[in-house]
XYZ file of C-alpha atoms in Angstrom:
359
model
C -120.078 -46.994 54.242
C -117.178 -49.627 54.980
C -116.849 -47.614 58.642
C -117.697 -44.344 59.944
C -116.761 -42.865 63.305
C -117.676 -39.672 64.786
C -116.677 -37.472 67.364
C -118.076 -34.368 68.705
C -115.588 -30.919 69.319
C -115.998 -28.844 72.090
C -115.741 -26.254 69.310
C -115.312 -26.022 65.351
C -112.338 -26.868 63.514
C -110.545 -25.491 59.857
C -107.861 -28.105 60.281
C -106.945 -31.212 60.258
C -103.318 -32.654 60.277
C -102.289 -35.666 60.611
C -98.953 -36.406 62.795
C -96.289 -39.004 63.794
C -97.909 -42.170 64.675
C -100.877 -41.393 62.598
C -102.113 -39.124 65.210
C -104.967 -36.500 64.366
C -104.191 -32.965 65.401
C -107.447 -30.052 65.544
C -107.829 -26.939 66.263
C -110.572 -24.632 66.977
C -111.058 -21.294 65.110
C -113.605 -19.367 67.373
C -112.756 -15.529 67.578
C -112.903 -15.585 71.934
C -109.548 -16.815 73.483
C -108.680 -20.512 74.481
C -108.964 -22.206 71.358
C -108.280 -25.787 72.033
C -105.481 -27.250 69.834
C -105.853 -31.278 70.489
C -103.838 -34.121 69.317
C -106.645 -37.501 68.946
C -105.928 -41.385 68.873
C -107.589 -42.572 65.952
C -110.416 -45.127 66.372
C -108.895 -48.941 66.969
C -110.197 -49.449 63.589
C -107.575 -47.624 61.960
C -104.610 -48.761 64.050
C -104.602 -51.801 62.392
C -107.037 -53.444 64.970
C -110.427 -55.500 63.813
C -112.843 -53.063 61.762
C -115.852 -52.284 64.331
C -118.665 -50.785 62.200
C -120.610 -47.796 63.151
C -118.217 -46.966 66.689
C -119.892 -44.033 69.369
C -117.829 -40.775 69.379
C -115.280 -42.061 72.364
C -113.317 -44.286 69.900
C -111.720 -41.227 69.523
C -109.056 -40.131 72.073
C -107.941 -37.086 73.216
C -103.810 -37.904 73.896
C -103.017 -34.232 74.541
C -104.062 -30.526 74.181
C -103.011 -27.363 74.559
C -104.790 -23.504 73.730
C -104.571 -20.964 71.569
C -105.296 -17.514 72.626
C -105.920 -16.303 68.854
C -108.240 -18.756 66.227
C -106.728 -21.151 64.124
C -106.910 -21.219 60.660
C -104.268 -23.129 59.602
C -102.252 -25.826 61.542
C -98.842 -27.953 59.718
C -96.882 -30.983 61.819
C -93.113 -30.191 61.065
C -91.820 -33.562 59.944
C -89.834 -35.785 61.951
C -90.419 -33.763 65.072
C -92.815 -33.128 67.676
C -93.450 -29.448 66.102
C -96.614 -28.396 64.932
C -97.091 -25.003 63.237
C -100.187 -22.683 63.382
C -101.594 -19.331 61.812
C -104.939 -17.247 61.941
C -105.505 -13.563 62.319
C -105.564 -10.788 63.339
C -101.319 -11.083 61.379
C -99.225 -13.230 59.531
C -97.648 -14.571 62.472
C -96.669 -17.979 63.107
C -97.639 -19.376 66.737
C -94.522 -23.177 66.851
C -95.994 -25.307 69.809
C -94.725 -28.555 71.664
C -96.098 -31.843 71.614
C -95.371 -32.961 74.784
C -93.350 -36.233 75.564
C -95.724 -39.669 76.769
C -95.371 -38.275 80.530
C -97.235 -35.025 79.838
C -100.624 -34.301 78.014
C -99.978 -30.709 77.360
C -99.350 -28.756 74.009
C -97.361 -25.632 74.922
C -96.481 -22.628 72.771
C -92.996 -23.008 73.065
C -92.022 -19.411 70.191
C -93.707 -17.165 67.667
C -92.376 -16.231 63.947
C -93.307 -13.029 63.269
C -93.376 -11.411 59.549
C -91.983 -7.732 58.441
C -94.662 -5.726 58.010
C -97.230 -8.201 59.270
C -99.815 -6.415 61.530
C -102.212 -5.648 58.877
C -101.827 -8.694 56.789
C -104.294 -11.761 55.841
C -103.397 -14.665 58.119
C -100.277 -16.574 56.713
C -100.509 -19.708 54.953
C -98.249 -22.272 55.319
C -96.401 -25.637 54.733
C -93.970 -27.400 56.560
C -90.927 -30.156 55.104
C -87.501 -31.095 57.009
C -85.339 -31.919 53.953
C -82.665 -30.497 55.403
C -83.870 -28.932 58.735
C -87.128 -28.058 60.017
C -88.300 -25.851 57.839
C -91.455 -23.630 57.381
C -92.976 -21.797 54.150
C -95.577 -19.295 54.808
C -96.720 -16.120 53.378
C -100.597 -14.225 52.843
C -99.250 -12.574 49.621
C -97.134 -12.871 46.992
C -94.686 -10.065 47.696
C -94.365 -11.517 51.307
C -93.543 -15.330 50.646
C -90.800 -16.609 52.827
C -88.899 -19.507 54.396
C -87.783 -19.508 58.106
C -85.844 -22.330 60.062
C -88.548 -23.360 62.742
C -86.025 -23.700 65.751
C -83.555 -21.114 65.018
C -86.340 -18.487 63.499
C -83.999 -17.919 60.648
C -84.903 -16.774 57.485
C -83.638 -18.579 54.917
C -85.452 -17.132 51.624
C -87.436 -14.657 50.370
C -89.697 -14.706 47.714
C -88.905 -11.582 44.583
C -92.150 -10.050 43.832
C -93.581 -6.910 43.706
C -97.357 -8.446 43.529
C -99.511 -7.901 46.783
C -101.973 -10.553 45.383
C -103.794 -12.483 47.675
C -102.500 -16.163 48.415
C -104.914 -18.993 48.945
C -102.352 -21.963 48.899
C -98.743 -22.725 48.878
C -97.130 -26.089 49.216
C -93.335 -27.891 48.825
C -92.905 -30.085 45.686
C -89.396 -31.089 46.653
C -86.484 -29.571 49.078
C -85.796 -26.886 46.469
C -89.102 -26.098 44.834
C -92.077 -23.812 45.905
C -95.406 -23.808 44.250
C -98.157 -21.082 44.858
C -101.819 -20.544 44.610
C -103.202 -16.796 44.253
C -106.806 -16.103 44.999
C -107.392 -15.024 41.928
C -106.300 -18.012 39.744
C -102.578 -17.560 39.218
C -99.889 -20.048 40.449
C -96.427 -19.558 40.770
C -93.130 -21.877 40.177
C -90.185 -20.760 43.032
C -87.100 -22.149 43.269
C -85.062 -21.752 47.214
C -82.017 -21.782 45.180
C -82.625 -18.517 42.835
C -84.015 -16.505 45.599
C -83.459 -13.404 43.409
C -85.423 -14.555 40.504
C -88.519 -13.061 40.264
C -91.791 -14.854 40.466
C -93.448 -15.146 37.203
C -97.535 -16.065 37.578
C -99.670 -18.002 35.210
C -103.144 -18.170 35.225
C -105.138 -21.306 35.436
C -106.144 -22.690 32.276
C -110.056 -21.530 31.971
C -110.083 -20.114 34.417
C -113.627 -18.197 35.034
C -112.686 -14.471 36.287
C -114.181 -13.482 39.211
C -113.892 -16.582 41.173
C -111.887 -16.975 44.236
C -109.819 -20.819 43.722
C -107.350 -23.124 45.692
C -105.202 -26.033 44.891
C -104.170 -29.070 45.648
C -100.962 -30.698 44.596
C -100.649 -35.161 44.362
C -98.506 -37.401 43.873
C -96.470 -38.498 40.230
C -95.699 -41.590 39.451
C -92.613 -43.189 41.402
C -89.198 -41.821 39.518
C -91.230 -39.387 37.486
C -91.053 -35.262 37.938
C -94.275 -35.208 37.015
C -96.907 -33.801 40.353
C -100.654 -33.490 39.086
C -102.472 -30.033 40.748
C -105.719 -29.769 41.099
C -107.298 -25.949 41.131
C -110.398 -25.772 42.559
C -112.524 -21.966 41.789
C -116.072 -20.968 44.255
C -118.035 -21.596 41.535
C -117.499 -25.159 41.768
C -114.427 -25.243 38.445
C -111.879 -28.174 38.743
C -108.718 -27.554 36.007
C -105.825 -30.167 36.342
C -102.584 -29.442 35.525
C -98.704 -30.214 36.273
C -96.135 -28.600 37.902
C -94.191 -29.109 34.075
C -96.157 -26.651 32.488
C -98.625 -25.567 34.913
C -99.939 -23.100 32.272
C -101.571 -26.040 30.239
C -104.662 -27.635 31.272
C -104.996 -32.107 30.966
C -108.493 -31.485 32.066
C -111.432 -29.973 33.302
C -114.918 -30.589 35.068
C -117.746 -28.862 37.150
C -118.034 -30.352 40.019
C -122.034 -31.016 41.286
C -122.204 -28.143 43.433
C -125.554 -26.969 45.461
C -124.817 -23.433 44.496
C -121.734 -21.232 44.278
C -119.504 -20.866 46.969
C -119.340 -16.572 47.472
C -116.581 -16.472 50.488
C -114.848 -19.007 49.524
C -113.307 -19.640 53.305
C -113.822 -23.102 53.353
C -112.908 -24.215 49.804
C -110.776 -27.742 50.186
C -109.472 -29.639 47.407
C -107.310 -32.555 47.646
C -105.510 -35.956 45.773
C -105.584 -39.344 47.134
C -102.394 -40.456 48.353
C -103.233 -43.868 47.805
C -105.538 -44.339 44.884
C -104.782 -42.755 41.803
C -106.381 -40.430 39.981
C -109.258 -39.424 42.989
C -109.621 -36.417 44.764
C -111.849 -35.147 47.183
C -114.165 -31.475 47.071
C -115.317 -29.755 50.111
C -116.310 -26.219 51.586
C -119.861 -25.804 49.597
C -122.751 -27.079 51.614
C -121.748 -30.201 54.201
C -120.587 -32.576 52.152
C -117.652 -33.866 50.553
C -117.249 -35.208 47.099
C -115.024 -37.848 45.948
C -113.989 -37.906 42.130
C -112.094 -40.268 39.967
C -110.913 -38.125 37.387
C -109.001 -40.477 34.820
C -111.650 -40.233 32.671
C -111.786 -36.624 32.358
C -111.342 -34.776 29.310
C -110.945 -30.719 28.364
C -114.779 -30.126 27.920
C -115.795 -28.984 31.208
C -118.298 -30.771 31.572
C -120.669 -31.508 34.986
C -118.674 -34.358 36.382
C -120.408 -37.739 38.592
C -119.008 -38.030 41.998
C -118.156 -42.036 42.974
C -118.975 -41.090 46.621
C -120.880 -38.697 48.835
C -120.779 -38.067 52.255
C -123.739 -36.545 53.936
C -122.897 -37.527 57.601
C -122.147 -33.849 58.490
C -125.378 -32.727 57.257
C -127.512 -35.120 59.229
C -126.049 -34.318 62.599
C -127.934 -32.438 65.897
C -129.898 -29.573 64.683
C -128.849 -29.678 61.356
C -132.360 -28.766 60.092
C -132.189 -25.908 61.822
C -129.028 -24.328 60.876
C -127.103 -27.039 57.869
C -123.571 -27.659 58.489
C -120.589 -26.415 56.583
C -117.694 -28.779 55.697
C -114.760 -26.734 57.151
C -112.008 -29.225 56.401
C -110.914 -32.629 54.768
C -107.819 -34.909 54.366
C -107.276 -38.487 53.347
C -105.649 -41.204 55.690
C -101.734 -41.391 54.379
C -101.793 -44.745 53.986
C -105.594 -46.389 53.957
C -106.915 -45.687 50.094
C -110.481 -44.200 50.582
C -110.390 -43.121 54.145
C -110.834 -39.440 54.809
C -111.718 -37.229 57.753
C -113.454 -34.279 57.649
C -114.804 -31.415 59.837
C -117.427 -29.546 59.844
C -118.866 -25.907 61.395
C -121.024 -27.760 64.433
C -117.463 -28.779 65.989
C -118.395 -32.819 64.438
C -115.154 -34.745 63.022
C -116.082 -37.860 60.771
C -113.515 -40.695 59.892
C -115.042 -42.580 56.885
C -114.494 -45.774 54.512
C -117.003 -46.439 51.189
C -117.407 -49.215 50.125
C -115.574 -49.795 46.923
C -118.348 -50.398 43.892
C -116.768 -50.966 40.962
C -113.271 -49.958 39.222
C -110.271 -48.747 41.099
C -111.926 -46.962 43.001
């Protein structure tokens, strides 16, 4: 490692967000109430300060915190506010809570979006963007995808569908354009501007039936319309594709997997925002796997991680009962920093050492 840090949850997280200032928001996903929901100060190390090594689990700070009386599965900062976002069962409601201002440490629920037909539902998925105003896109199937104006509560789109399949994913590629992940393997184009079109769902290229997948969406190259996605199946199946012509596959892989992944809850895949062609695995055993994938081809073949990090599963009384990796996201800026979480309430903020090649 270049640096690891570590800090130890009063409970375990599913999500980790990172907000204005480069803060680090958690959440805990227990099923009792008073779920903490935390905002943390980075380690000095990754404020710009002098690297420190191997830091104890204070160099993380708790700024401010609030709770939850329902888990959280699923927590988005609004940009350019102090908004954050949050979902979990038993509905498809959406819980919008208050960072407080620098003379207050408290997170307060400050309104709730709630969904037609919701009580009954999956927990909602979301994503968050303020192209034009605070907006948020959220949704547990395909039939019930919509937009609503955080502050106002407004809805301003709904998805056409008659499909009640399952979401796993759904993200903003730009102001105007939605893009979807089933459960199943299918992902979906939407535009905000045809709200009446129907959605029209293509399967993943090679996709293996049966599994349960997710996706991750990167980064094109600067003045290109080109976004690489990432789907990621339980039984350890990576197919890239682009938002162009996301029926087409530009390549495939297995990734080196302990063993399938039957629930699929925990399944995290996600691109480097800073180093190109990488992403990162999680939600199989407690690791996380970093890939460089501009060597891949259409084969399928069992691909070599660059880096693995095992932190998680050498933790307190990890012998006893092994660790799940719940969660993982790279630092916006640094190029092979990520955090992730795991299901004994650690958080890890880590650096490899570069080897060889771009990454």
């Amino acid at each position: 490692y270049q640096d690891l840090h570590t800090f130890e949850l009063q409970a375990p997280t599913r999500v980790i967000e990172w907000a204005r200032g480069n803060r680090v928001c958690v959440a805990g996903y227990g099923q009792s109430d008073g779920n903490e929901i935390l905002q943390l100060l980075p380690p000095p190390a990754l404020q710009g300060k002098e690297t420190q090594g191997l830091c104890p689990e204070r160099d993380f700070k708790v700024e401010c915190g609030g709770f939850s009386n329902r888990p959280v599965y699923s927590l988005k900062h609004v940009p350019d506010t102090s908004l954050l976002v949050t979902s979990g069962p038993p509905d498809s409601s959406l819980q919008v809570w208050q960072v407080s201002a620098e003379d207050s440490d408290v997170i307060k629920c400050v309104s709730a979006i709630s969904t037609e037909n919701g009580t009954g539902q999956p927990w909602a998925k979301i994503a968050t963007i303020s192209a034009r105003a605070p907006w948020v896109l959220h949704g547990s199937r395909l039939n019930s995808v919509q937009i609503t104006e955080v502050e106002s509560r407004k809805n301003v789109y709904m998805a056409a569908s008659q499909s009640s399949e399952e979401l796993s994913g759904l993200a903003f590629l730009d102001g105007n354009t939605l893009l979807l992940c089933c459960a199943r393997g299918r992902l979906c184009l939407a535009d905000v501007r045809q709200p009446q079109s129907p959605l029209e769902a293509a399967s993943v290229p090679s996709a293996p039936c049966g599994e349960r997948w997710c996706m991750g969406v990167g980064r094109g190259p600067q003045g290109s319309d080109s976004q690489p996605i990432a789907c990621l199946s339980s039984g350890g199946h990576l197919t890239l594709t682009d938002v162009r012509k996301t029926s087409e596959s530009l390549a495939s892989a297995k990734c080196r997997v302990p063993s399938p992944s039957s629930g699929a809850e925990f399944l995290c895949v996600s691109w480097a925002p800073a180093l190109a062609g990488c992403l990162a695995v999680s939600g199989f055993d407690g690791t996380v796997h970093v890939y460089d994938t501009q060597s891949w081809d259409s084969s399928g073949g069992e691909a070599e991680p660059i880096f693995v990090h095992k932190g998680h599963a050498f933790g307190p009384g990890s012998s006893r009962n092994p660790p799940l990796v719940t969660a993982h996201t790279w630092h916006p800026q640094k190029p092979r920093t990520l955090l992730s979480a795991a299901s004994d309430g650690s958080l890890h903020i880590w650096d490899w050492v570069q080897s060889c090649g771009k990454c």
